[in-house]
Amino acid sequence: MNNTFNARRFGFLFRKTLLERPVQIFGLTGLILTIILMIYFICKVFFGFGPAQNISFIWGLAGGGCFLGSFMFSYFNSNASGSSYLTLPASVFEKWLSAILIAGILYPLLFLLFFRAMDAGFVALYHRGLDATSPLYKIRYDQVYLFSYTGQIAQKVYLIFFMFTGAALTGSLYFNKNNFIKTALVFCVVCVLAFGLNWLMAVMVFGEVRDAAPFHYVEVTVGTGEGEINLPQSAFDIYGIFGDYFFPVLLWSIPFIRLREKEF
Amino acid sequence: MIQIQHLSFGYNKKKLLYKDLTLTLQSGSIYGLLGKNGAGKSTLLKNLVGLLFPKGGSIEVNGFDPRKRQPSFLETIYLIPEEVYVPALTINGYQRLFSPFYPGFDSAKFTSYLEQLDVKDEGKLNTLSFGQQKKFIIAFALACNTKVLLLDEPTNGLDIPSKMRFRKLISGIFTEDRMIFISTHQIRDLDNLIDRVIIVDEGELLLHASVGMIAEKLCFKTVNEIRDPADILYKEESLRGISVVIENKHGEESKVNLEHLFNAVTENPEKAKAIFQTRKNS
């Protein structure tokens, strides 16, 4: 018997994962998509299409993925369900893969399809509502367009999604109860520490600092003038590799190691 | 077969629950693991199934290392914890999702066990009473036909008729190639069920013997007066006289009273160990 991966057994596990807690998985996904629809609509009314698309895309993909990710290993909030999960005859790899498949592949795919349909619907409604005889028709028509999945914002959101969801998956295996809240708190503490330490170091090196972002730039005041010191490109590239690849891969790999070593 | 070699385990590094425990358990027996609250009974079961990892020493269950939690190992062992978990599924739904993981699962037997334990299909499992949920899990675990069955306080939450049905069922399903390991502090529930007794206290193995050997080495009887208090391992006054546990020096025949045995062994651990020659390597 293959103790690492068996397609038939993985099929059973995947089916069990989806159908054992349908309210949590399907209900939560449905709720997230409904909330995103509402956010899009409200933001469109108050701020216009651009902010509506950006805000709902960020919250839907990164926020929703992160929230769903925190449920993937939420068996450990009781002794009975935790024991049942860990002693279920499936390999650690299969259990990890099952969670990754749902939170990291199926949910984003479903969200992207939903978002495209929702966005296309609202944009089409807007275009249809325009007066085609108006001299401003062309300008107004071109003002609103579909959100680009390959644009700069989308690419940043993909990265945030991978970081946040990976952190949520990892956190759910370290915190048995209220894992989402505890992981979010740890994340906030790490961010505050990173910015705080960066600021402290910038002040120590440059004196008067107006603004500073870790691994990015420092704005300093020199006499009556102001200037921005950026991280050298070569150093920024190294940071980019860590931020774009190393940390997300690390955050999605830790759950596998943690699941293998988890005692309960 | 389960082989525990020099097991050390503790939740706290400074205070170990088990120190250098060595124990060999054979298939074809129903073991009763007895101990006080907090003695480490559940901890030992969790170590056997791979939920907890030994701090020192090793455990081997039918040739597998439990801490690896390999599927080929997990499908040969089933742990029924004290608190059971049932999702919001019907009996059929649960069977459909969980039984494929156990190659030996027998659907007909599952139905029969449910009937014997008086578990009715009444909607979602999570809406059943705790006792019903527990009986459902017991029926499912037995139907999985695993080589090793670990039961942690199985009779907790069961009413009196259910306890009786449980005992009947366990003795009915027992075969020579299976090992059943029952941990409990409700000693009376194991009467006439187990054939080997293990008593642990403060991380130490105090007794590991068959019921037959216990009856051979100890005498359980009721007397009117105690002549030689030095021989007494345990005494308890009752309406009929004084129930005592003494060393069986004259080959008397008596029925083993598990409750009295437990008290005798935990109150006189050194004496009990001397009688049964319980060593660290048992």
Coordinates of C-alpha atoms in Angstrom, one line a residue:
Chain A
M1 CA 0.0 0.0 0.0
N2 CA 1.2 3.5 -0.8
N3 CA 1.4 5.3 2.4
T4 CA 2.0 8.7 0.8
F5 CA -0.6 9.1 -1.9
N6 CA -3.3 6.8 -3.2
A7 CA -5.7 8.4 -5.7
R8 CA -8.7 6.3 -4.6
R9 CA -8.1 7.1 -0.9
F10 CA -7.6 10.7 -1.7
G11 CA -10.9 10.7 -3.5
F12 CA -12.6 9.4 -0.4
L13 CA -10.9 11.9 1.7
F14 CA -11.7 14.8 -0.5
R15 CA -15.4 13.8 -0.7
K16 CA -15.4 13.4 3.1
T17 CA -13.8 16.8 3.6
L18 CA -16.4 18.5 1.4
L19 CA -19.5 16.7 2.6
E20 CA -18.7 16.2 6.3
R21 CA -19.2 19.9 7.1
P22 CA -21.2 21.2 4.2
V23 CA -22.5 24.2 6.2
Q24 CA -18.9 25.4 6.9
I25 CA -17.5 24.9 3.5
F26 CA -20.4 25.5 1.0
G27 CA -22.3 27.8 3.4
L28 CA -19.2 29.9 4.1
T29 CA -18.3 30.1 0.5
G30 CA -21.8 31.2 -0.4
L31 CA -21.8 33.8 2.4
I32 CA -18.5 35.2 1.2
L33 CA -19.7 35.5 -2.4
T34 CA -22.9 37.2 -1.2
I35 CA -21.0 39.7 0.9
I36 CA -18.7 40.5 -2.0
L37 CA -21.7 41.1 -4.2
M38 CA -23.1 43.5 -1.6
I39 CA -19.7 45.2 -1.2
Y40 CA -19.4 45.7 -5.0
F41 CA -22.9 47.1 -5.2
I42 CA -22.5 49.5 -2.2
C43 CA -19.1 50.7 -3.3
K44 CA -20.2 51.2 -6.9
V45 CA -23.1 53.4 -5.7
F46 CA -20.9 55.5 -3.4
F47 CA -17.5 55.5 -4.9
G48 CA -17.8 54.3 -8.5
F49 CA -16.7 51.3 -10.5
G50 CA -13.0 51.4 -9.9
P51 CA -13.0 51.4 -6.1
A52 CA -15.9 48.9 -6.2
Q53 CA -13.9 46.5 -8.3
N54 CA -10.7 46.9 -6.3
I55 CA -12.2 46.6 -2.9
S56 CA -14.5 43.7 -3.6
F57 CA -11.6 41.8 -5.4
I58 CA -9.2 42.3 -2.5
W59 CA -11.8 41.3 0.2
G60 CA -13.2 38.5 -1.9
L61 CA -10.0 36.8 -2.8
A62 CA -7.6 37.6 0.0
G63 CA -10.2 38.1 2.8
G64 CA -12.5 35.2 1.8
G65 CA -9.6 32.9 1.0
C66 CA -8.0 33.6 4.3
F67 CA -11.3 33.1 6.2
L68 CA -12.0 29.8 4.4
G69 CA -8.4 28.7 4.9
S70 CA -8.8 29.0 8.7
F71 CA -11.6 26.4 8.5
M72 CA -9.6 23.8 6.7
F73 CA -7.9 22.4 9.8
S74 CA -10.5 23.5 12.3
Y75 CA -11.0 20.0 13.6
F76 CA -8.9 20.7 16.7
N77 CA -11.4 22.8 18.6
S78 CA -12.6 19.6 20.3
N79 CA -10.7 16.5 21.5
A80 CA -13.1 14.2 19.8
S81 CA -13.0 15.7 16.3
G82 CA -9.3 16.3 16.5
S83 CA -8.6 12.7 17.4
S84 CA -11.0 11.5 14.7
Y85 CA -9.3 13.6 12.0
L86 CA -5.7 12.6 12.9
T87 CA -6.6 8.9 13.2
L88 CA -8.5 8.8 9.9
P89 CA -6.6 6.3 7.6
A90 CA -5.3 8.8 5.1
S91 CA -1.8 10.1 4.7
V92 CA -0.6 13.5 6.0
F93 CA 0.1 14.5 2.4
E94 CA -3.5 13.6 1.4
K95 CA -4.9 15.6 4.3
W96 CA -2.7 18.6 3.5
L97 CA -3.4 18.3 -0.3
S98 CA -7.2 18.2 0.4
A99 CA -7.0 21.4 2.3
I100 CA -4.7 23.1 -0.2
L101 CA -7.0 22.0 -3.1
I102 CA -10.1 23.6 -1.5
A103 CA -8.5 26.8 -0.1
G104 CA -5.8 27.4 -2.7
I105 CA -7.3 26.2 -5.9
L106 CA -11.0 25.6 -5.9
Y107 CA -12.0 28.7 -3.9
P108 CA -9.9 31.1 -6.0
L109 CA -11.2 29.6 -9.2
L110 CA -14.8 29.8 -8.0
F111 CA -14.2 33.3 -6.8
L112 CA -12.6 34.4 -10.1
L113 CA -15.5 33.0 -12.1
F114 CA -18.0 34.6 -9.8
F115 CA -16.3 37.9 -9.8
R116 CA -16.0 37.9 -13.6
A117 CA -19.7 37.2 -13.9
M118 CA -20.7 39.8 -11.3
D119 CA -18.4 42.4 -12.8
A120 CA -19.5 41.7 -16.3
G121 CA -23.1 42.0 -15.2
F122 CA -22.7 45.4 -13.5
V123 CA -20.5 46.7 -16.3
A124 CA -23.0 45.5 -19.0
L125 CA -25.9 47.1 -17.0
Y126 CA -23.9 50.4 -16.9
H127 CA -23.2 50.3 -20.6
R128 CA -26.7 49.4 -21.5
G129 CA -28.0 52.4 -19.4
L130 CA -26.0 54.9 -21.4
D131 CA -27.6 57.1 -24.0
A132 CA -26.0 56.0 -27.3
T133 CA -27.0 59.3 -28.9
S134 CA -25.2 61.4 -26.4
P135 CA -22.0 63.0 -27.6
L136 CA -20.3 61.8 -24.3
Y137 CA -21.4 58.2 -25.0
K138 CA -18.0 57.0 -26.1
I139 CA -16.1 58.7 -23.2
R140 CA -18.6 57.4 -20.6
Y141 CA -18.6 53.9 -22.2
D142 CA -14.8 53.7 -22.0
Q143 CA -14.7 55.0 -18.4
V144 CA -16.0 51.7 -17.1
Y145 CA -14.4 48.4 -18.1
L146 CA -13.9 44.9 -16.7
F147 CA -11.4 44.4 -13.9
S148 CA -8.2 43.0 -15.3
Y149 CA -7.0 39.8 -13.8
T150 CA -3.5 40.4 -15.1
G151 CA -3.3 44.0 -14.0
Q152 CA -1.0 45.4 -11.2
I153 CA -3.7 45.4 -8.6
A154 CA -4.8 41.8 -9.3
Q155 CA -1.2 40.6 -9.1
K156 CA -0.7 42.3 -5.7
V157 CA -4.0 40.8 -4.5
Y158 CA -2.8 37.3 -5.6
L159 CA 0.3 37.7 -3.5
I160 CA -1.8 38.9 -0.5
F161 CA -4.1 36.0 -1.0
F162 CA -1.2 33.5 -0.9
M163 CA 0.3 35.1 2.1
F164 CA -2.9 35.5 4.1
T165 CA -4.4 32.1 3.3
G166 CA -1.1 30.4 4.0
A167 CA -0.9 32.2 7.3
A168 CA -4.5 31.2 8.1
L169 CA -3.8 27.5 7.2
T170 CA -0.7 27.6 9.3
G171 CA -2.4 29.3 12.2
S172 CA -5.2 26.8 12.3
L173 CA -2.7 24.1 13.1
Y174 CA -1.0 26.0 15.8
F175 CA -4.1 27.4 17.6
N176 CA -6.7 24.8 18.3
K177 CA -9.4 27.3 19.3
N178 CA -10.4 30.6 17.8
N179 CA -7.6 30.1 15.3
F180 CA -8.7 32.9 12.9
I181 CA -8.7 35.6 15.6
K182 CA -5.4 34.4 17.1
T183 CA -3.7 34.1 13.7
A184 CA -4.9 37.6 12.8
L185 CA -3.5 39.0 16.1
V186 CA -0.1 37.3 15.5
F187 CA -0.1 38.7 12.0
C188 CA -0.8 42.2 13.3
V189 CA 1.9 41.9 16.0
V190 CA 4.4 40.8 13.3
C191 CA 3.5 43.8 11.1
V192 CA 3.6 46.3 14.0
L193 CA 7.0 44.9 15.0
A194 CA 8.4 45.0 11.5
F195 CA 7.3 48.6 10.9
G196 CA 8.3 49.6 14.4
L197 CA 11.8 48.1 14.2
N198 CA 12.2 49.5 10.7
W199 CA 11.2 53.0 12.0
L200 CA 13.5 52.7 15.0
M201 CA 16.5 51.7 12.8
A202 CA 15.7 54.4 10.3
V203 CA 15.6 57.0 13.1
M204 CA 18.9 55.7 14.5
V205 CA 20.6 55.9 11.1
F206 CA 19.1 59.0 9.5
G207 CA 17.9 61.1 12.4
E208 CA 14.7 62.9 11.3
V209 CA 12.5 60.4 9.5
R210 CA 9.1 61.4 8.0
D211 CA 8.1 58.0 6.7
A212 CA 9.5 54.5 6.4
A213 CA 8.4 51.2 5.0
P214 CA 10.3 48.0 5.6
F215 CA 12.4 46.8 2.7
H216 CA 11.2 49.7 0.6
Y217 CA 12.0 53.4 1.3
V218 CA 12.8 56.0 4.0
E219 CA 11.6 59.6 3.7
V220 CA 14.0 61.9 5.6
T221 CA 14.1 65.7 6.3
V222 CA 17.4 67.3 5.7
G223 CA 17.4 71.0 6.8
T224 CA 14.4 72.5 5.1
G225 CA 14.4 69.9 2.3
E226 CA 12.9 66.4 2.1
G227 CA 14.2 63.3 0.3
E228 CA 13.4 59.7 -0.3
I229 CA 16.0 57.0 0.1
N230 CA 15.0 53.8 -1.8
L231 CA 16.3 50.3 -1.3
P232 CA 19.0 49.6 -4.0
Q233 CA 17.5 47.6 -6.9
S234 CA 19.6 44.6 -6.3
A235 CA 18.5 44.4 -2.6
F236 CA 14.9 45.1 -3.6
D237 CA 15.1 42.2 -6.1
I238 CA 16.3 39.8 -3.4
Y239 CA 13.5 41.0 -1.1
G240 CA 11.1 40.5 -4.0
I241 CA 12.1 36.9 -4.3
F242 CA 11.5 36.4 -0.6
G243 CA 8.3 38.3 -0.5
D244 CA 6.8 36.9 -3.7
Y245 CA 7.9 33.3 -3.6
F246 CA 9.8 32.2 -0.4
F247 CA 7.3 33.4 2.2
P248 CA 4.1 32.2 0.4
V249 CA 5.7 28.8 -0.3
L250 CA 6.9 28.6 3.3
L251 CA 3.4 29.5 4.7
W252 CA 1.7 26.8 2.6
S253 CA 4.4 24.2 3.4
I254 CA 4.4 24.6 7.2
P255 CA 0.9 23.1 7.5
F256 CA 2.2 19.9 6.0
I257 CA 5.1 19.7 8.5
R258 CA 2.9 20.8 11.4
L259 CA 0.2 18.2 10.5
R260 CA 2.8 15.5 10.4
E261 CA 4.2 16.5 13.8
K262 CA 0.9 17.5 15.4
E263 CA 0.2 15.8 18.8
F264 CA -3.3 16.0 20.1
Chain B
M1 CA 1.0 -7.4 19.0
I2 CA 1.9 -4.2 20.9
Q3 CA 5.4 -3.8 22.2
I4 CA 6.1 -0.9 24.4
Q5 CA 9.8 -0.5 25.2
H6 CA 11.1 1.8 27.9
L7 CA 8.3 4.3 27.2
S8 CA 8.7 7.8 28.7
F9 CA 6.0 10.3 28.3
G10 CA 4.9 13.5 30.0
Y11 CA 3.0 16.6 29.0
N12 CA 5.6 18.5 31.1
K13 CA 9.3 17.7 30.5
K14 CA 10.0 18.0 34.2
K15 CA 7.1 15.8 35.3
L16 CA 6.9 12.6 33.3
L17 CA 3.7 10.6 33.4
Y18 CA 5.4 7.4 32.3
K19 CA 8.9 6.5 33.0
D20 CA 10.6 3.5 31.4
L21 CA 7.4 1.5 30.9
T22 CA 7.9 -1.8 29.1
L23 CA 4.9 -3.9 28.2
T24 CA 4.0 -6.5 25.7
L25 CA 0.4 -7.1 24.7
Q26 CA -0.7 -10.0 22.6
S27 CA -3.5 -10.4 20.1
G28 CA -6.4 -12.7 21.2
S29 CA -7.0 -10.9 24.5
I30 CA -9.3 -8.3 26.0
Y31 CA -7.2 -6.1 28.1
G32 CA -8.6 -3.9 30.9
L33 CA -6.5 -0.9 31.7
L34 CA -7.4 0.3 35.1
G35 CA -6.1 3.4 36.8
K36 CA -7.3 6.4 38.9
N37 CA -8.3 9.7 37.3
G38 CA -5.2 11.3 35.8
A39 CA -3.2 8.1 36.0
G40 CA -2.4 8.3 32.3
K41 CA -4.8 5.8 30.8
S42 CA -6.0 8.0 28.0
T43 CA -2.5 9.2 27.5
L44 CA -1.3 5.6 27.0
L45 CA -4.1 5.0 24.4
K46 CA -3.2 8.1 22.6
N47 CA 0.5 7.0 22.4
L48 CA -0.6 3.7 21.0
V49 CA -2.7 5.2 18.2
G50 CA -0.1 7.9 17.4
L51 CA -1.9 11.0 18.7
L52 CA 0.9 11.6 21.2
F53 CA 4.5 10.8 20.7
P54 CA 6.8 9.1 23.3
K55 CA 9.4 11.4 24.8
G56 CA 11.6 8.3 25.1
G57 CA 11.6 4.7 24.3
S58 CA 9.5 3.2 21.5
I59 CA 6.1 1.7 20.7
E60 CA 5.4 -0.8 18.0
V61 CA 1.8 -1.8 17.1
N62 CA 1.6 -4.8 14.7
G63 CA 5.0 -3.8 13.3
F64 CA 4.1 -0.2 12.8
D65 CA 5.5 2.9 14.4
P66 CA 2.3 4.8 15.5
R67 CA 3.8 8.2 15.4
K68 CA 4.1 8.0 11.6
R69 CA 0.3 7.7 11.4
Q70 CA 0.6 5.8 8.1
P71 CA -2.7 4.9 6.4
S72 CA -1.8 1.2 6.4
F73 CA -1.4 1.4 10.2
L74 CA -4.4 3.6 10.9
E75 CA -6.8 1.2 9.0
T76 CA -5.8 -1.6 11.4
I77 CA -6.5 0.3 14.6
Y78 CA -9.5 2.2 15.9
L79 CA -9.7 4.5 19.0
I80 CA -13.0 5.3 20.5
P81 CA -12.2 8.3 22.7
E82 CA -14.1 9.2 25.8
E83 CA -15.8 12.1 24.0
V84 CA -17.0 11.0 20.6
Y85 CA -17.3 13.1 17.5
V86 CA -20.2 12.8 15.1
P87 CA -20.7 15.3 12.3
A88 CA -24.1 16.5 11.1
L89 CA -24.8 13.5 9.0
T90 CA -27.3 10.6 9.0
I91 CA -26.2 7.1 9.8
N92 CA -26.1 6.3 6.1
G93 CA -24.2 9.5 5.3
Y94 CA -21.6 8.7 8.0
Q95 CA -21.2 5.2 6.7
R96 CA -20.8 6.4 3.1
L97 CA -18.1 8.9 4.0
F98 CA -16.1 7.1 6.6
S99 CA -16.4 3.4 6.0
P100 CA -14.3 3.4 2.7
F101 CA -11.2 4.2 4.7
Y102 CA -11.5 0.8 6.5
P103 CA -11.1 -2.2 4.1
G104 CA -12.5 -4.6 6.6
F105 CA -15.7 -2.7 7.2
D106 CA -18.7 -4.9 7.2
S107 CA -22.0 -3.1 6.4
A108 CA -24.3 -6.0 7.4
K109 CA -22.5 -6.3 10.8
F110 CA -22.8 -2.5 11.2
T111 CA -26.5 -2.7 10.9
S112 CA -26.7 -5.7 13.3
Y113 CA -24.5 -3.9 15.9
L114 CA -26.7 -0.8 15.6
E115 CA -29.8 -3.0 16.3
Q116 CA -28.1 -4.7 19.2
L117 CA -27.1 -1.4 20.8
D118 CA -30.6 0.0 20.1
V119 CA -29.4 2.9 17.9
K120 CA -32.2 4.0 15.7
D121 CA -31.9 6.1 12.5
E122 CA -33.4 9.3 13.7
G123 CA -32.0 12.0 11.5
K124 CA -28.7 13.7 12.0
L125 CA -26.3 12.1 14.3
N126 CA -25.3 15.3 16.1
T127 CA -28.9 15.7 17.3
L128 CA -28.8 12.3 19.2
S129 CA -28.1 12.1 22.9
F130 CA -24.5 11.6 24.0
G131 CA -25.2 8.0 24.9
Q132 CA -26.7 7.3 21.5
Q133 CA -23.8 9.0 19.7
K134 CA -21.4 6.9 21.7
K135 CA -23.2 3.7 20.9
F136 CA -23.2 4.6 17.2
I137 CA -19.5 5.1 17.2
I138 CA -19.0 1.8 19.1
A139 CA -21.1 0.0 16.4
F140 CA -19.1 1.7 13.7
A141 CA -15.8 0.9 15.3
L142 CA -16.7 -2.7 15.7
A143 CA -17.9 -3.0 12.1
C144 CA -14.5 -1.7 10.9
N145 CA -13.0 -5.0 12.0
T146 CA -9.7 -3.5 12.9
K147 CA -7.0 -5.7 14.4
V148 CA -6.7 -3.4 17.4
L149 CA -9.6 -1.7 19.1
L150 CA -8.9 0.9 21.8
L151 CA -11.7 2.0 23.9
D152 CA -11.3 4.9 26.3
E153 CA -14.0 4.9 29.0
P154 CA -16.5 3.2 26.6
T155 CA -19.3 2.9 29.2
N156 CA -19.3 6.6 30.2
G157 CA -22.6 8.0 29.2
L158 CA -24.3 4.7 28.6
D159 CA -27.4 3.7 30.6
I160 CA -27.5 0.3 32.5
P161 CA -29.2 -1.7 29.7
S162 CA -26.7 -0.3 27.2
K163 CA -23.7 -1.2 29.4
M164 CA -25.0 -4.8 29.4
R165 CA -25.5 -4.8 25.6
F166 CA -22.0 -3.3 25.2
R167 CA -20.4 -6.1 27.2
K168 CA -22.4 -8.7 25.3
L169 CA -21.4 -7.2 22.0
I170 CA -17.7 -7.0 22.8
S171 CA -17.5 -10.6 23.9
G172 CA -19.5 -11.5 20.8
I173 CA -17.1 -9.9 18.3
F174 CA -13.9 -11.0 19.9
T175 CA -11.7 -13.2 17.8
E176 CA -8.2 -14.6 18.3
D177 CA -6.6 -12.3 15.8
R178 CA -8.0 -9.2 17.5
M179 CA -6.9 -7.2 20.5
I180 CA -9.3 -5.1 22.5
F181 CA -7.9 -2.7 25.0
I182 CA -10.4 -1.1 27.3
S183 CA -9.4 1.8 29.6
T184 CA -11.7 2.7 32.4
H185 CA -12.1 3.7 35.9
Q186 CA -15.6 2.2 36.0
I187 CA -14.2 -1.1 37.0
R188 CA -17.5 -2.9 37.5
D189 CA -18.4 -2.5 33.8
L190 CA -15.6 -4.8 32.9
D191 CA -16.7 -7.7 35.1
N192 CA -16.7 -10.9 33.1
L193 CA -15.5 -9.1 30.0
I194 CA -11.7 -8.8 30.2
D195 CA -9.2 -11.6 30.4
R196 CA -6.1 -9.6 31.3
V197 CA -5.8 -6.8 33.7
I198 CA -3.3 -3.9 33.6
I199 CA -3.2 -1.5 36.5
V200 CA -1.1 1.7 36.2
D201 CA -0.7 4.4 38.8
E202 CA 1.6 7.4 38.9
G203 CA 3.2 6.3 35.6
E204 CA 4.1 3.0 37.0
L205 CA 2.9 -0.5 35.9
L206 CA 1.6 -2.1 39.1
L207 CA 0.0 -5.2 37.6
H208 CA -0.2 -7.0 34.3
A209 CA -1.7 -10.4 34.7
S210 CA -4.5 -12.6 33.4
V211 CA -7.7 -13.0 35.4
G212 CA -6.8 -16.6 35.8
M213 CA -3.4 -15.8 37.3
I214 CA -5.0 -13.2 39.6
A215 CA -7.4 -15.8 40.9
E216 CA -4.5 -18.1 41.4
K217 CA -2.4 -15.6 43.3
L218 CA -5.0 -13.7 45.3
C219 CA -8.1 -14.8 47.2
F220 CA -11.2 -12.6 47.3
K221 CA -13.5 -13.6 50.2
T222 CA -15.7 -12.3 53.0
V223 CA -14.7 -13.2 56.5
N224 CA -16.2 -12.4 59.9
E225 CA -12.9 -11.4 61.6
I226 CA -9.4 -10.8 60.5
R227 CA -6.9 -13.1 62.1
D228 CA -3.6 -11.9 60.5
P229 CA -3.8 -8.3 59.4
A230 CA -0.3 -8.6 57.8
D231 CA -1.7 -10.8 55.0
I232 CA -4.5 -8.4 54.0
L233 CA -4.0 -6.4 50.8
Y234 CA -7.4 -4.8 51.1
K235 CA -10.4 -4.9 53.3
E236 CA -13.9 -3.5 53.1
E237 CA -16.6 -3.9 55.6
S238 CA -20.0 -5.0 54.3
L239 CA -23.3 -6.2 55.7
R240 CA -22.2 -9.8 55.2
G241 CA -18.9 -9.3 57.0
I242 CA -15.5 -8.1 55.9
S243 CA -14.6 -8.4 52.3
V244 CA -10.8 -9.0 52.0
V245 CA -8.2 -9.5 49.4
I246 CA -5.3 -11.7 50.6
E247 CA -2.5 -13.6 49.0
N248 CA -3.8 -17.0 48.0
K249 CA -1.3 -19.2 49.8
H250 CA -3.6 -22.3 50.1
G251 CA -4.9 -22.5 46.5
E252 CA -8.4 -21.4 47.4
E253 CA -10.8 -20.8 44.6
S254 CA -12.5 -17.4 44.4
K255 CA -14.1 -15.0 41.9
V256 CA -11.9 -12.0 41.1
N257 CA -13.5 -8.8 42.2
L258 CA -12.0 -6.1 40.0
E259 CA -12.8 -3.2 42.2
H260 CA -11.3 -4.9 45.2
L261 CA -8.3 -5.9 43.1
F262 CA -7.8 -2.4 42.0
N263 CA -7.9 -1.0 45.5
A264 CA -5.6 -3.8 46.8
V265 CA -3.0 -3.1 44.2
T266 CA -3.1 0.7 44.3
E267 CA -3.0 0.7 48.2
N268 CA -0.2 -1.9 48.4
P269 CA 1.8 -1.5 45.2
E270 CA 5.0 -3.1 46.5
K271 CA 3.2 -6.1 48.0
A272 CA 1.2 -6.6 44.8
K273 CA 4.3 -6.4 42.6
A274 CA 6.0 -8.9 44.9
I275 CA 3.1 -11.3 44.6
F276 CA 2.8 -11.0 40.8
Q277 CA 6.5 -10.4 40.3
T278 CA 5.7 -7.4 38.2
R279 CA 8.9 -6.1 36.8
K280 CA 9.6 -3.0 34.7
N281 CA 9.9 -5.4 31.8
S282 CA 6.5 -7.0 31.8

